Amino acid sequence: MQSANNAVKAESVLAITATPSTHDTDIASSRKSLSSDDNKLPLKNKSISEDASAELPYSPFSSRTRALIVIITALAGLVSPLSANMYYPSIQKVRDDLNTTQSSITWTVTAYVIAMAVFPLVWSNMADQIGRKPVYALSMLIYTCGSIGCALSRNLPALIASRIIQSAGSSAVQGAGAGTISDIYPREQRGTALGIYYLGPLLGPCLGPLIGGYMGQNAGWRWVFWFLAIWGGVMMLLSIFVLPETHRRIVAAKHRIQQINIPPVMSIRQNNPLLDIATARYPVIALSMFHFAMLFGAYFTNATGQPLAYENTYGLQQGTSGLCFLASGVGCIAGSLSGGRVTDIMLKKRRLQLEAAMSDKEKASGQQIKVPPETRLQMMWVGSLLFLCSLITCGWFVENKVSLAGVLVMQFCIGAGMSFTFQSLGGYVIDVFPTMSARITGVQNFWRSVWTAVIVQLFPTMLENIGWGWSYTTMFFLTLVSLSLMQIVVFRGEQLRQRFGPKIQ
């Protein structure tokens, strides 16, 4: 009953208010090595003409079902960051209980983040090849087993191994989730849905310390992992019995839908994660991934460092310090929902402008309108600048022990700016690679997680040597450089794609 109520509430946000667009037919797969046989339409739909296909729905699912799919996907996407951050408030207790050192216990964090970078590449390829549903179910089973292993660990090696298994299972949705959203929503409606989906991954660093702080303080650190095991079990059951298969190639074989964004069947050789990583050879992708990495690395490092600020600088208890993360959590909600809506409006506005500029002859010939994916990035600078200004201000506030209220306001702005930018970038790379949406999101996750693992390891040393203010200033300038380079994509992205690829035909 609760799931049904949530679906009804989300329906008003996700309901389609316009006829599905067919402009995505202009986008072809970037993998030129595919044979023509791989791109053939399912047998059932081969007889559908282009005009008839335009009148078909983009997805066969109702608005309520799609709302439910987004909610389940967002909850599953919350698993990985929640598992990473619920553990932080109890890490000192774990160190003492397992009788190890601070440098050694840090490997339980580093190993998790490294696994979170690598495994989505594998899961994303599987999701684009065999479908979303089996990937969700299998990954949640693995995650649940890893969480149980963490709860039962009696020594450091066992805990590190269990954390790797836990991360391997939880990281599947990092790529497959965005693919699911792309399956059921066309471009002009995808931003709003992505904004809701990204609430899961972005709220994890905020809710994790809050829940983990109180749970670790009152029930012990092992109950943190028992809670996560229960969460994983629930998500596995929802994936098996509630979540439908959304993969467009599989759905197109059973339903009459628009024949656009249908992923081709990949051979074993083509279904290679290394080929996905190689998409960084395209300048627009390389610059986008660089900004992704700098932005998320600074955001994640800030989230891991805040408990130290609240407890050591402002003297809060472990449980109370967790409440302070609500500020950035509320900011994430505001930024993600508003950012998704803004990008959808911009795409629709640009389409109307292009339609108005068409001649009567072009309209009569049925010429299709090509809205550049870079349209989605035109307001990205707003969120990025909000994030940057709030980040550096927060660092110097803590350095000079300014009022806690000022720090919390900055944390709200950090969450809002990060989530606003995050969904714009995520939607852009999916628009560039619509038939490999899960895999390109897995690549995005890989680069940002690699950098996050590096900066998280360096952060304690930075605090010790240069303090809060200059540590945050360092992250500020790194992210500012990436934002400056992203302006090349915003203003020259279409020309770069035409010259260096991937080309939109």
Short mmCIF file of C-alpha atoms in Angstrom, two decimals:
data_model
loop_
_atom_site.label_atom_id
_atom_site.label_comp_id
_atom_site.label_asym_id
_atom_site.label_seq_id
_atom_site.Cartn_x
_atom_site.Cartn_y
_atom_site.Cartn_z
CA MET A 1 0.00 0.00 0.00
CA GLN A 2 2.88 2.37 0.83
CA SER A 3 4.48 1.72 -2.59
CA ALA A 4 1.20 2.46 -4.31
CA ASN A 5 0.82 5.72 -2.39
CA ASN A 6 4.37 6.74 -3.28
CA ALA A 7 3.69 5.96 -6.93
CA VAL A 8 0.55 8.09 -6.92
CA LYS A 9 2.44 10.99 -5.34
CA ALA A 10 5.23 10.75 -7.87
CA GLU A 11 2.79 10.43 -10.77
CA SER A 12 2.06 14.14 -10.75
CA VAL A 13 5.77 14.84 -11.28
CA LEU A 14 6.44 12.14 -13.85
CA ALA A 15 3.21 12.12 -15.87
CA ILE A 16 3.65 12.79 -19.55
CA THR A 17 1.96 15.96 -20.66
CA ALA A 18 2.95 15.92 -24.32
CA THR A 19 3.04 13.50 -27.21
CA PRO A 20 6.31 11.49 -27.10
CA SER A 21 9.06 12.99 -29.27
CA THR A 22 10.81 11.16 -32.06
CA HIS A 23 13.88 13.35 -32.37
CA ASP A 24 15.98 10.67 -30.65
CA THR A 25 15.92 8.84 -34.00
CA ASP A 26 18.71 11.19 -35.00
CA ILE A 27 21.09 9.63 -32.50
CA ALA A 28 23.05 6.57 -33.60
CA SER A 29 25.27 4.26 -31.59
CA SER A 30 28.87 5.40 -31.31
CA ARG A 31 30.16 1.90 -31.85
CA LYS A 32 30.87 1.75 -35.56
CA SER A 33 32.18 -1.80 -35.31
CA LEU A 34 28.70 -3.23 -34.98
CA SER A 35 27.50 -5.14 -38.00
CA SER A 36 24.31 -4.24 -39.80
CA ASP A 37 22.68 -7.42 -38.52
CA ASP A 38 23.07 -6.19 -34.96
CA ASN A 39 21.01 -3.11 -35.70
CA LYS A 40 17.99 -4.89 -37.15
CA LEU A 41 14.70 -4.29 -35.40
CA PRO A 42 12.90 -7.04 -33.53
CA LEU A 43 10.91 -9.28 -35.87
CA LYS A 44 7.58 -8.25 -34.47
CA ASN A 45 8.16 -4.57 -35.29
CA LYS A 46 9.92 -4.76 -38.67
CA SER A 47 6.71 -4.08 -40.55
CA ILE A 48 6.06 -0.83 -38.73
CA SER A 49 6.67 2.17 -40.98
CA GLU A 50 8.49 5.25 -39.75
CA ASP A 51 5.27 7.28 -39.68
CA ALA A 52 3.41 4.57 -37.84
CA SER A 53 6.23 4.20 -35.35
CA ALA A 54 6.01 7.92 -34.57
CA GLU A 55 2.43 7.42 -33.38
CA LEU A 56 3.40 4.61 -31.01
CA PRO A 57 4.22 5.27 -27.34
CA TYR A 58 7.85 5.64 -26.32
CA SER A 59 7.23 3.14 -23.50
CA PRO A 60 4.34 0.69 -22.94
CA PHE A 61 4.18 1.41 -19.20
CA SER A 62 1.54 3.64 -17.65
CA SER A 63 2.44 6.85 -15.82
CA ARG A 64 1.84 5.16 -12.47
CA THR A 65 4.03 2.19 -13.34
CA ARG A 66 6.83 4.45 -14.53
CA ALA A 67 6.60 6.46 -11.30
CA LEU A 68 6.93 3.22 -9.32
CA ILE A 69 9.92 2.17 -11.44
CA VAL A 70 11.67 5.49 -10.73
CA ILE A 71 10.99 5.18 -6.98
CA ILE A 72 12.36 1.63 -6.78
CA THR A 73 15.37 2.58 -8.88
CA ALA A 74 16.11 5.59 -6.66
CA LEU A 75 15.84 3.45 -3.51
CA ALA A 76 18.19 0.89 -5.04
CA GLY A 77 20.55 3.69 -6.06
CA LEU A 78 20.63 4.81 -2.43
CA VAL A 79 22.18 1.50 -1.35
CA SER A 80 25.78 2.12 -2.46
CA PRO A 81 26.38 5.61 -1.01
CA LEU A 82 24.36 4.75 2.09
CA SER A 83 26.58 1.73 2.71
CA ALA A 84 29.70 3.84 2.31
CA ASN A 85 28.60 6.64 4.63
CA MET A 86 26.67 4.82 7.37
CA TYR A 87 29.95 3.19 8.29
CA TYR A 88 31.98 6.39 8.83
CA PRO A 89 30.63 7.48 12.24
CA SER A 90 31.51 4.07 13.74
CA ILE A 91 34.93 3.63 12.15
CA GLN A 92 36.80 4.44 15.37
CA LYS A 93 34.77 1.86 17.29
CA VAL A 94 35.47 -0.71 14.58
CA ARG A 95 39.18 0.05 14.83
CA ASP A 96 39.17 -0.53 18.58
CA ASP A 97 36.96 -3.63 18.39
CA LEU A 98 39.16 -5.28 15.76
CA ASN A 99 42.36 -4.12 17.51
CA THR A 100 43.91 -2.47 14.45
CA THR A 101 45.45 0.88 13.52
CA GLN A 102 43.91 4.00 11.97
CA SER A 103 45.85 3.60 8.72
CA SER A 104 44.80 -0.04 8.45
CA ILE A 105 41.11 0.57 9.13
CA THR A 106 41.10 3.23 6.38
CA TRP A 107 41.46 0.40 3.88
CA THR A 108 37.89 -0.67 4.64
CA VAL A 109 36.87 2.67 3.09
CA THR A 110 39.38 2.73 0.24
CA ALA A 111 38.64 -0.86 -0.83
CA TYR A 112 34.93 -0.06 -0.94
CA VAL A 113 35.41 3.03 -3.12
CA ILE A 114 37.81 1.24 -5.53
CA ALA A 115 35.34 -1.63 -5.95
CA MET A 116 32.59 0.95 -6.48
CA ALA A 117 34.62 2.31 -9.40
CA VAL A 118 35.35 -1.00 -11.14
CA PHE A 119 32.28 -3.20 -10.79
CA PRO A 120 29.68 -0.84 -12.34
CA LEU A 121 31.52 -1.25 -15.65
CA VAL A 122 30.74 -4.97 -15.57
CA TRP A 123 27.18 -4.58 -14.30
CA SER A 124 26.37 -1.87 -16.86
CA ASN A 125 27.48 -4.07 -19.74
CA MET A 126 25.35 -6.91 -18.38
CA ALA A 127 22.37 -4.57 -17.99
CA ASP A 128 22.61 -3.44 -21.62
CA GLN A 129 23.07 -7.02 -22.80
CA ILE A 130 20.67 -9.23 -20.78
CA GLY A 131 18.31 -6.63 -19.29
CA ARG A 132 17.93 -4.55 -16.13
CA LYS A 133 15.81 -6.84 -13.97
CA PRO A 134 18.23 -9.81 -13.60
CA VAL A 135 21.11 -7.40 -12.88
CA TYR A 136 19.16 -5.73 -10.08
CA ALA A 137 18.14 -9.03 -8.51
CA LEU A 138 21.59 -10.67 -8.68
CA SER A 139 23.47 -7.60 -7.49
CA MET A 140 21.17 -7.10 -4.50
CA LEU A 141 21.69 -10.76 -3.55
CA ILE A 142 25.47 -10.28 -3.64
CA TYR A 143 25.15 -7.04 -1.69
CA THR A 144 23.06 -8.68 1.02
CA CYS A 145 25.61 -11.48 1.43
CA GLY A 146 28.43 -8.93 1.67
CA SER A 147 26.56 -6.94 4.33
CA ILE A 148 26.01 -10.07 6.39
CA GLY A 149 29.72 -10.84 6.06
CA CYS A 150 30.58 -7.36 7.37
CA ALA A 151 28.29 -7.81 10.37
CA LEU A 152 29.93 -11.15 11.24
CA SER A 153 33.57 -10.09 10.63
CA ARG A 154 35.95 -10.77 13.53
CA ASN A 155 39.15 -9.42 12.01
CA LEU A 156 40.29 -6.75 9.56
CA PRO A 157 40.96 -8.98 6.48
CA ALA A 158 37.47 -10.47 6.77
CA LEU A 159 35.92 -7.01 7.01
CA ILE A 160 37.86 -5.69 4.00
CA ALA A 161 36.88 -8.72 1.89
CA SER A 162 33.23 -8.38 2.92
CA ARG A 163 33.28 -4.66 2.12
CA ILE A 164 34.53 -5.44 -1.41
CA ILE A 165 31.69 -7.96 -1.89
CA GLN A 166 29.23 -5.44 -0.47
CA SER A 167 30.47 -2.74 -2.84
CA ALA A 168 30.43 -5.11 -5.83
CA GLY A 169 26.74 -5.80 -5.27
CA SER A 170 25.62 -2.30 -4.37
CA SER A 171 27.35 -0.61 -7.31
CA ALA A 172 25.22 -2.19 -10.07
CA VAL A 173 22.50 0.45 -9.89
CA GLN A 174 25.08 3.23 -10.32
CA GLY A 175 25.00 2.53 -14.06
CA ALA A 176 21.91 0.44 -14.66
CA GLY A 177 19.65 2.93 -12.88
CA ALA A 178 20.20 5.73 -15.38
CA GLY A 179 19.70 3.18 -18.15
CA THR A 180 16.32 2.29 -16.69
CA ILE A 181 15.24 5.93 -16.70
CA SER A 182 16.38 6.26 -20.32
CA ASP A 183 14.32 3.17 -21.18
CA ILE A 184 11.01 4.65 -20.12
CA TYR A 185 11.28 8.42 -20.74
CA PRO A 186 12.14 10.37 -23.93
CA ARG A 187 14.61 13.24 -23.81
CA GLU A 188 12.23 16.10 -22.99
CA GLN A 189 10.84 14.24 -19.96
CA ARG A 190 14.01 12.43 -18.89
CA GLY A 191 15.52 15.29 -16.87
CA THR A 192 12.74 15.35 -14.29
CA ALA A 193 12.90 11.57 -13.86
CA LEU A 194 16.70 11.63 -13.62
CA GLY A 195 16.41 14.34 -10.97
CA ILE A 196 14.31 12.00 -8.83
CA TYR A 197 16.57 9.00 -9.51
CA TYR A 198 19.74 10.92 -8.58
CA LEU A 199 18.21 11.73 -5.20
CA GLY A 200 19.16 8.19 -4.17
CA PRO A 201 22.90 8.38 -4.95
CA LEU A 202 23.17 11.98 -3.72
CA LEU A 203 21.23 11.59 -0.46
CA GLY A 204 23.39 8.66 0.65
CA PRO A 205 26.30 10.81 1.88
CA CYS A 206 23.76 12.91 3.84
CA LEU A 207 21.50 10.25 5.33
CA GLY A 208 24.28 7.71 5.94
CA PRO A 209 26.03 9.54 8.80
CA LEU A 210 22.68 10.46 10.36
CA ILE A 211 21.34 6.90 10.48
CA GLY A 212 24.72 5.29 11.09
CA GLY A 213 25.62 7.76 13.84
CA TYR A 214 22.61 7.01 16.01
CA MET A 215 22.60 3.29 15.20
CA GLY A 216 26.31 2.87 15.89
CA GLN A 217 26.08 4.85 19.10
CA ASN A 218 23.07 3.01 20.53
CA ALA A 219 23.12 -0.49 18.98
CA GLY A 220 26.77 -0.99 17.97
CA TRP A 221 28.56 -0.89 14.63
CA ARG A 222 27.55 -4.44 13.65
CA TRP A 223 23.90 -3.41 13.58
CA VAL A 224 24.77 -0.86 10.93
CA PHE A 225 25.56 -3.76 8.60
CA TRP A 226 22.57 -5.82 9.73
CA PHE A 227 20.36 -2.87 8.81
CA LEU A 228 22.00 -2.70 5.38
CA ALA A 229 21.55 -6.45 4.90
CA ILE A 230 17.82 -6.08 5.57
CA TRP A 231 17.64 -3.14 3.16
CA GLY A 232 19.40 -5.18 0.48
CA GLY A 233 17.04 -8.12 1.00
CA VAL A 234 14.00 -5.87 0.59
CA MET A 235 15.42 -4.36 -2.62
CA MET A 236 16.16 -7.85 -3.98
CA LEU A 237 12.53 -8.90 -3.41
CA LEU A 238 11.24 -5.71 -5.05
CA SER A 239 13.52 -6.33 -8.03
CA ILE A 240 12.22 -9.88 -8.46
CA PHE A 241 8.50 -9.44 -7.80
CA VAL A 242 7.64 -5.77 -8.46
CA LEU A 243 10.13 -4.17 -10.87
CA PRO A 244 9.31 -4.93 -14.54
CA GLU A 245 11.91 -5.39 -17.27
CA THR A 246 12.43 -2.06 -19.03
CA HIS A 247 15.27 -2.81 -21.49
CA ARG A 248 14.04 -1.35 -24.78
CA ARG A 249 15.21 -4.21 -27.00
CA ILE A 250 13.47 -6.76 -24.78
CA VAL A 251 10.34 -4.62 -24.41
CA ALA A 252 10.21 -3.95 -28.18
CA ALA A 253 10.04 -7.69 -28.82
CA LYS A 254 6.81 -7.89 -26.80
CA HIS A 255 5.13 -4.49 -27.27
CA ARG A 256 4.56 -1.99 -30.06
CA ILE A 257 6.75 1.00 -29.13
CA GLN A 258 8.74 3.63 -30.99
CA GLN A 259 11.79 2.09 -32.62
CA ILE A 260 14.30 4.54 -31.16
CA ASN A 261 17.14 4.07 -28.67
CA ILE A 262 17.01 0.29 -29.17
CA PRO A 263 20.40 -1.09 -28.01
CA PRO A 264 21.87 -3.52 -30.56
CA VAL A 265 22.84 -7.06 -29.60
CA MET A 266 26.52 -7.06 -28.69
CA SER A 267 29.01 -9.86 -29.28
CA ILE A 268 31.22 -10.99 -26.41
CA ARG A 269 34.15 -9.13 -27.94
CA GLN A 270 32.16 -5.91 -28.29
CA ASN A 271 30.68 -6.23 -24.80
CA ASN A 272 33.97 -5.12 -23.26
CA PRO A 273 34.19 -2.61 -20.35
CA LEU A 274 37.55 -1.41 -21.68
CA LEU A 275 35.80 -0.21 -24.85
CA ASP A 276 33.44 1.78 -22.66
CA ILE A 277 36.32 3.43 -20.79
CA ALA A 278 37.80 4.29 -24.19
CA THR A 279 34.89 6.71 -24.79
CA ALA A 280 37.12 9.19 -22.94
CA ARG A 281 38.96 9.61 -26.26
CA TYR A 282 36.14 11.90 -27.34
CA PRO A 283 36.85 15.46 -26.10
CA VAL A 284 33.25 16.14 -25.02
CA ILE A 285 33.22 12.98 -22.92
CA ALA A 286 36.71 13.51 -21.47
CA LEU A 287 35.85 17.05 -20.34
CA SER A 288 32.49 15.93 -18.95
CA MET A 289 34.08 13.09 -16.98
CA PHE A 290 36.76 15.43 -15.65
CA HIS A 291 34.14 17.82 -14.27
CA PHE A 292 32.14 14.88 -12.92
CA ALA A 293 35.21 13.61 -11.06
CA MET A 294 36.32 16.94 -9.59
CA LEU A 295 32.79 17.87 -8.54
CA PHE A 296 31.87 14.55 -6.94
CA GLY A 297 35.30 14.13 -5.34
CA ALA A 298 34.96 17.47 -3.57
CA TYR A 299 31.36 16.68 -2.56
CA PHE A 300 32.19 13.23 -1.20
CA THR A 301 35.31 14.44 0.62
CA ASN A 302 33.28 17.21 2.22
CA ALA A 303 30.73 14.62 3.38
CA THR A 304 33.41 12.41 4.95
CA GLY A 305 35.11 15.37 6.62
CA GLN A 306 32.04 16.98 8.17
CA PRO A 307 31.77 14.55 11.14
CA LEU A 308 35.28 15.64 12.16
CA ALA A 309 34.26 19.28 11.99
CA TYR A 310 31.04 18.81 13.94
CA GLU A 311 32.58 16.67 16.67
CA ASN A 312 36.09 18.15 17.01
CA THR A 313 35.50 21.81 16.14
CA TYR A 314 31.93 22.31 17.37
CA GLY A 315 31.88 19.66 20.12
CA LEU A 316 28.79 17.71 19.00
CA GLN A 317 28.09 14.12 19.94
CA GLN A 318 28.21 11.38 17.29
CA GLY A 319 24.43 11.09 16.99
CA THR A 320 23.82 14.84 17.06
CA SER A 321 26.44 15.49 14.37
CA GLY A 322 24.49 13.19 12.06
CA LEU A 323 21.52 15.56 12.23
CA CYS A 324 23.65 18.26 10.64
CA PHE A 325 23.73 16.26 7.42
CA LEU A 326 20.04 17.00 6.92
CA ALA A 327 21.08 20.44 5.64
CA SER A 328 22.92 19.07 2.61
CA GLY A 329 20.22 16.42 2.19
CA VAL A 330 17.49 19.01 1.84
CA GLY A 331 19.76 20.91 -0.55
CA CYS A 332 20.19 17.79 -2.69
CA ILE A 333 16.42 17.38 -2.96
CA ALA A 334 15.92 21.01 -3.97
CA GLY A 335 18.76 21.03 -6.50
CA SER A 336 17.99 17.70 -8.11
CA LEU A 337 14.26 18.29 -8.61
CA SER A 338 14.67 21.86 -9.84
CA GLY A 339 17.65 21.01 -12.06
CA GLY A 340 15.83 18.16 -13.78
CA ARG A 341 12.80 20.29 -14.44
CA VAL A 342 14.90 23.18 -15.78
CA THR A 343 16.75 20.99 -18.31
CA ASP A 344 13.48 19.50 -19.58
CA ILE A 345 12.03 22.98 -20.08
CA MET A 346 15.17 24.12 -21.92
CA LEU A 347 15.03 21.16 -24.31
CA LYS A 348 11.36 21.78 -25.09
CA LYS A 349 11.98 25.52 -25.55
CA ARG A 350 14.86 24.85 -27.93
CA ARG A 351 12.74 22.41 -29.93
CA LEU A 352 9.99 25.02 -30.32
CA GLN A 353 12.56 27.58 -31.49
CA LEU A 354 13.89 25.20 -34.12
CA GLU A 355 10.36 24.34 -35.25
CA ALA A 356 9.52 28.02 -35.65
CA ALA A 357 12.66 28.56 -37.77
CA MET A 358 11.79 25.76 -40.22
CA SER A 359 10.53 26.70 -43.65
CA ASP A 360 7.21 25.42 -44.98
CA LYS A 361 9.08 23.18 -47.41
CA GLU A 362 11.07 21.59 -44.56
CA LYS A 363 7.91 21.04 -42.55
CA ALA A 364 6.10 19.50 -45.54
CA SER A 365 9.01 17.14 -46.19
CA GLY A 366 8.84 15.87 -42.62
CA GLN A 367 12.39 16.94 -41.83
CA GLN A 368 13.24 16.00 -38.29
CA ILE A 369 14.39 18.52 -35.71
CA LYS A 370 17.79 17.97 -34.13
CA VAL A 371 18.09 19.47 -30.66
CA PRO A 372 21.78 19.47 -29.62
CA PRO A 373 22.48 17.56 -26.38
CA GLU A 374 24.53 20.56 -25.22
CA THR A 375 21.23 22.39 -24.66
CA ARG A 376 21.00 20.44 -21.40
CA LEU A 377 24.23 22.07 -20.14
CA GLN A 378 23.36 25.73 -20.67
CA MET A 379 22.32 26.33 -17.04
CA MET A 380 24.85 23.95 -15.48
CA TRP A 381 27.11 26.86 -14.47
CA VAL A 382 24.48 28.05 -11.99
CA GLY A 383 24.70 24.88 -9.93
CA SER A 384 28.48 24.59 -10.27
CA LEU A 385 29.14 28.17 -9.12
CA LEU A 386 26.76 27.74 -6.19
CA PHE A 387 28.65 24.59 -5.21
CA LEU A 388 32.08 26.23 -5.54
CA CYS A 389 31.25 29.38 -3.59
CA SER A 390 29.62 27.39 -0.80
CA LEU A 391 32.49 24.87 -0.67
CA ILE A 392 35.29 27.40 -0.14
CA THR A 393 33.16 29.45 2.28
CA CYS A 394 32.39 26.35 4.36
CA GLY A 395 36.07 25.43 4.61
CA TRP A 396 37.08 28.83 5.97
CA PHE A 397 34.05 28.93 8.28
CA VAL A 398 35.25 25.72 9.94
CA GLU A 399 38.86 26.93 9.93
CA ASN A 400 37.86 30.08 11.85
CA LYS A 401 35.17 28.39 13.97
CA VAL A 402 32.38 30.57 12.60
CA SER A 403 28.85 29.86 13.85
CA LEU A 404 27.59 26.34 13.15
CA ALA A 405 24.47 27.86 11.56
CA GLY A 406 26.64 29.42 8.85
CA VAL A 407 28.27 26.05 8.13
CA LEU A 408 24.86 24.39 7.81
CA VAL A 409 23.66 27.04 5.36
CA MET A 410 26.76 26.38 3.25
CA GLN A 411 26.09 22.64 3.42
CA PHE A 412 22.58 23.22 2.08
CA CYS A 413 24.01 25.20 -0.84
CA ILE A 414 26.70 22.57 -1.48
CA GLY A 415 24.01 19.88 -1.77
CA ALA A 416 21.80 22.03 -4.01
CA GLY A 417 24.63 23.06 -6.34
CA MET A 418 26.03 19.57 -6.60
CA SER A 419 22.73 17.86 -7.42
CA PHE A 420 21.70 20.58 -9.91
CA THR A 421 24.95 20.09 -11.85
CA PHE A 422 25.03 16.32 -11.44
CA GLN A 423 21.77 15.58 -13.22
CA SER A 424 22.62 18.02 -16.06
CA LEU A 425 25.90 16.22 -16.74
CA GLY A 426 24.31 12.79 -16.33
CA GLY A 427 21.54 13.63 -18.77
CA TYR A 428 24.03 15.02 -21.28
CA VAL A 429 26.21 11.89 -21.57
CA ILE A 430 23.06 9.76 -21.92
CA ASP A 431 21.82 12.03 -24.73
CA VAL A 432 25.16 11.57 -26.50
CA PHE A 433 25.04 7.77 -26.13
CA PRO A 434 21.30 6.89 -25.94
CA THR A 435 21.72 3.23 -26.91
CA MET A 436 24.36 2.58 -24.24
CA SER A 437 22.91 4.65 -21.41
CA ALA A 438 23.79 2.17 -18.66
CA ARG A 439 27.35 1.69 -19.89
CA ILE A 440 28.15 5.38 -20.29
CA THR A 441 26.80 6.00 -16.78
CA GLY A 442 29.05 3.19 -15.55
CA VAL A 443 32.00 4.96 -17.18
CA GLN A 444 30.98 8.20 -15.48
CA ASN A 445 30.88 6.35 -12.15
CA PHE A 446 34.32 4.82 -12.82
CA TRP A 447 36.15 8.10 -13.34
CA ARG A 448 34.49 9.92 -10.46
CA SER A 449 35.06 7.00 -8.06
CA VAL A 450 38.74 6.68 -8.98
CA TRP A 451 39.35 10.34 -8.20
CA THR A 452 37.19 10.15 -5.07
CA ALA A 453 39.28 7.26 -3.74
CA VAL A 454 42.43 9.35 -4.26
CA ILE A 455 41.18 12.58 -2.71
CA VAL A 456 39.56 10.81 0.27
CA GLN A 457 42.90 9.16 1.07
CA LEU A 458 44.74 12.48 0.77
CA PHE A 459 42.22 14.52 2.75
CA PRO A 460 43.36 13.57 6.31
CA THR A 461 46.95 14.50 5.40
CA MET A 462 45.75 17.76 3.87
CA LEU A 463 43.83 18.67 7.04
CA GLU A 464 46.84 17.90 9.20
CA ASN A 465 49.27 19.97 7.13
CA ILE A 466 47.30 22.90 5.67
CA GLY A 467 44.04 22.93 7.67
CA TRP A 468 40.38 23.16 6.69
CA GLY A 469 40.50 26.43 4.81
CA TRP A 470 43.30 25.62 2.39
CA SER A 471 42.16 22.00 1.95
CA TYR A 472 38.77 23.24 0.75
CA THR A 473 40.46 25.96 -1.30
CA THR A 474 42.49 23.28 -3.10
CA MET A 475 39.31 21.39 -4.01
CA PHE A 476 37.72 24.69 -5.02
CA PHE A 477 40.41 25.46 -7.61
CA LEU A 478 40.47 21.92 -9.01
CA THR A 479 36.71 22.03 -9.56
CA LEU A 480 36.91 25.58 -10.94
CA VAL A 481 39.39 24.40 -13.58
CA SER A 482 37.06 21.56 -14.62
CA LEU A 483 34.08 23.94 -14.78
CA SER A 484 36.06 26.35 -16.96
CA LEU A 485 36.98 23.55 -19.36
CA MET A 486 33.34 22.42 -19.49
CA GLN A 487 32.43 25.74 -21.07
CA ILE A 488 34.19 24.44 -24.18
CA VAL A 489 31.60 21.67 -24.33
CA VAL A 490 28.72 24.06 -23.64
CA PHE A 491 29.63 26.48 -26.45
CA ARG A 492 31.61 24.27 -28.87
CA GLY A 493 30.37 20.79 -28.05
CA GLU A 494 28.48 20.28 -31.30
CA GLN A 495 31.52 21.25 -33.37
CA LEU A 496 33.76 18.98 -31.29
CA ARG A 497 31.41 16.04 -31.80
CA GLN A 498 31.29 16.63 -35.57
CA ARG A 499 35.07 16.73 -35.80
CA PHE A 500 36.24 14.21 -33.19
CA GLY A 501 33.07 12.20 -32.48
CA PRO A 502 30.87 10.69 -31.39
CA LYS A 503 28.86 11.93 -34.34
CA ILE A 504 25.09 12.26 -34.19
CA GLN A 505 23.84 11.30 -37.63
#
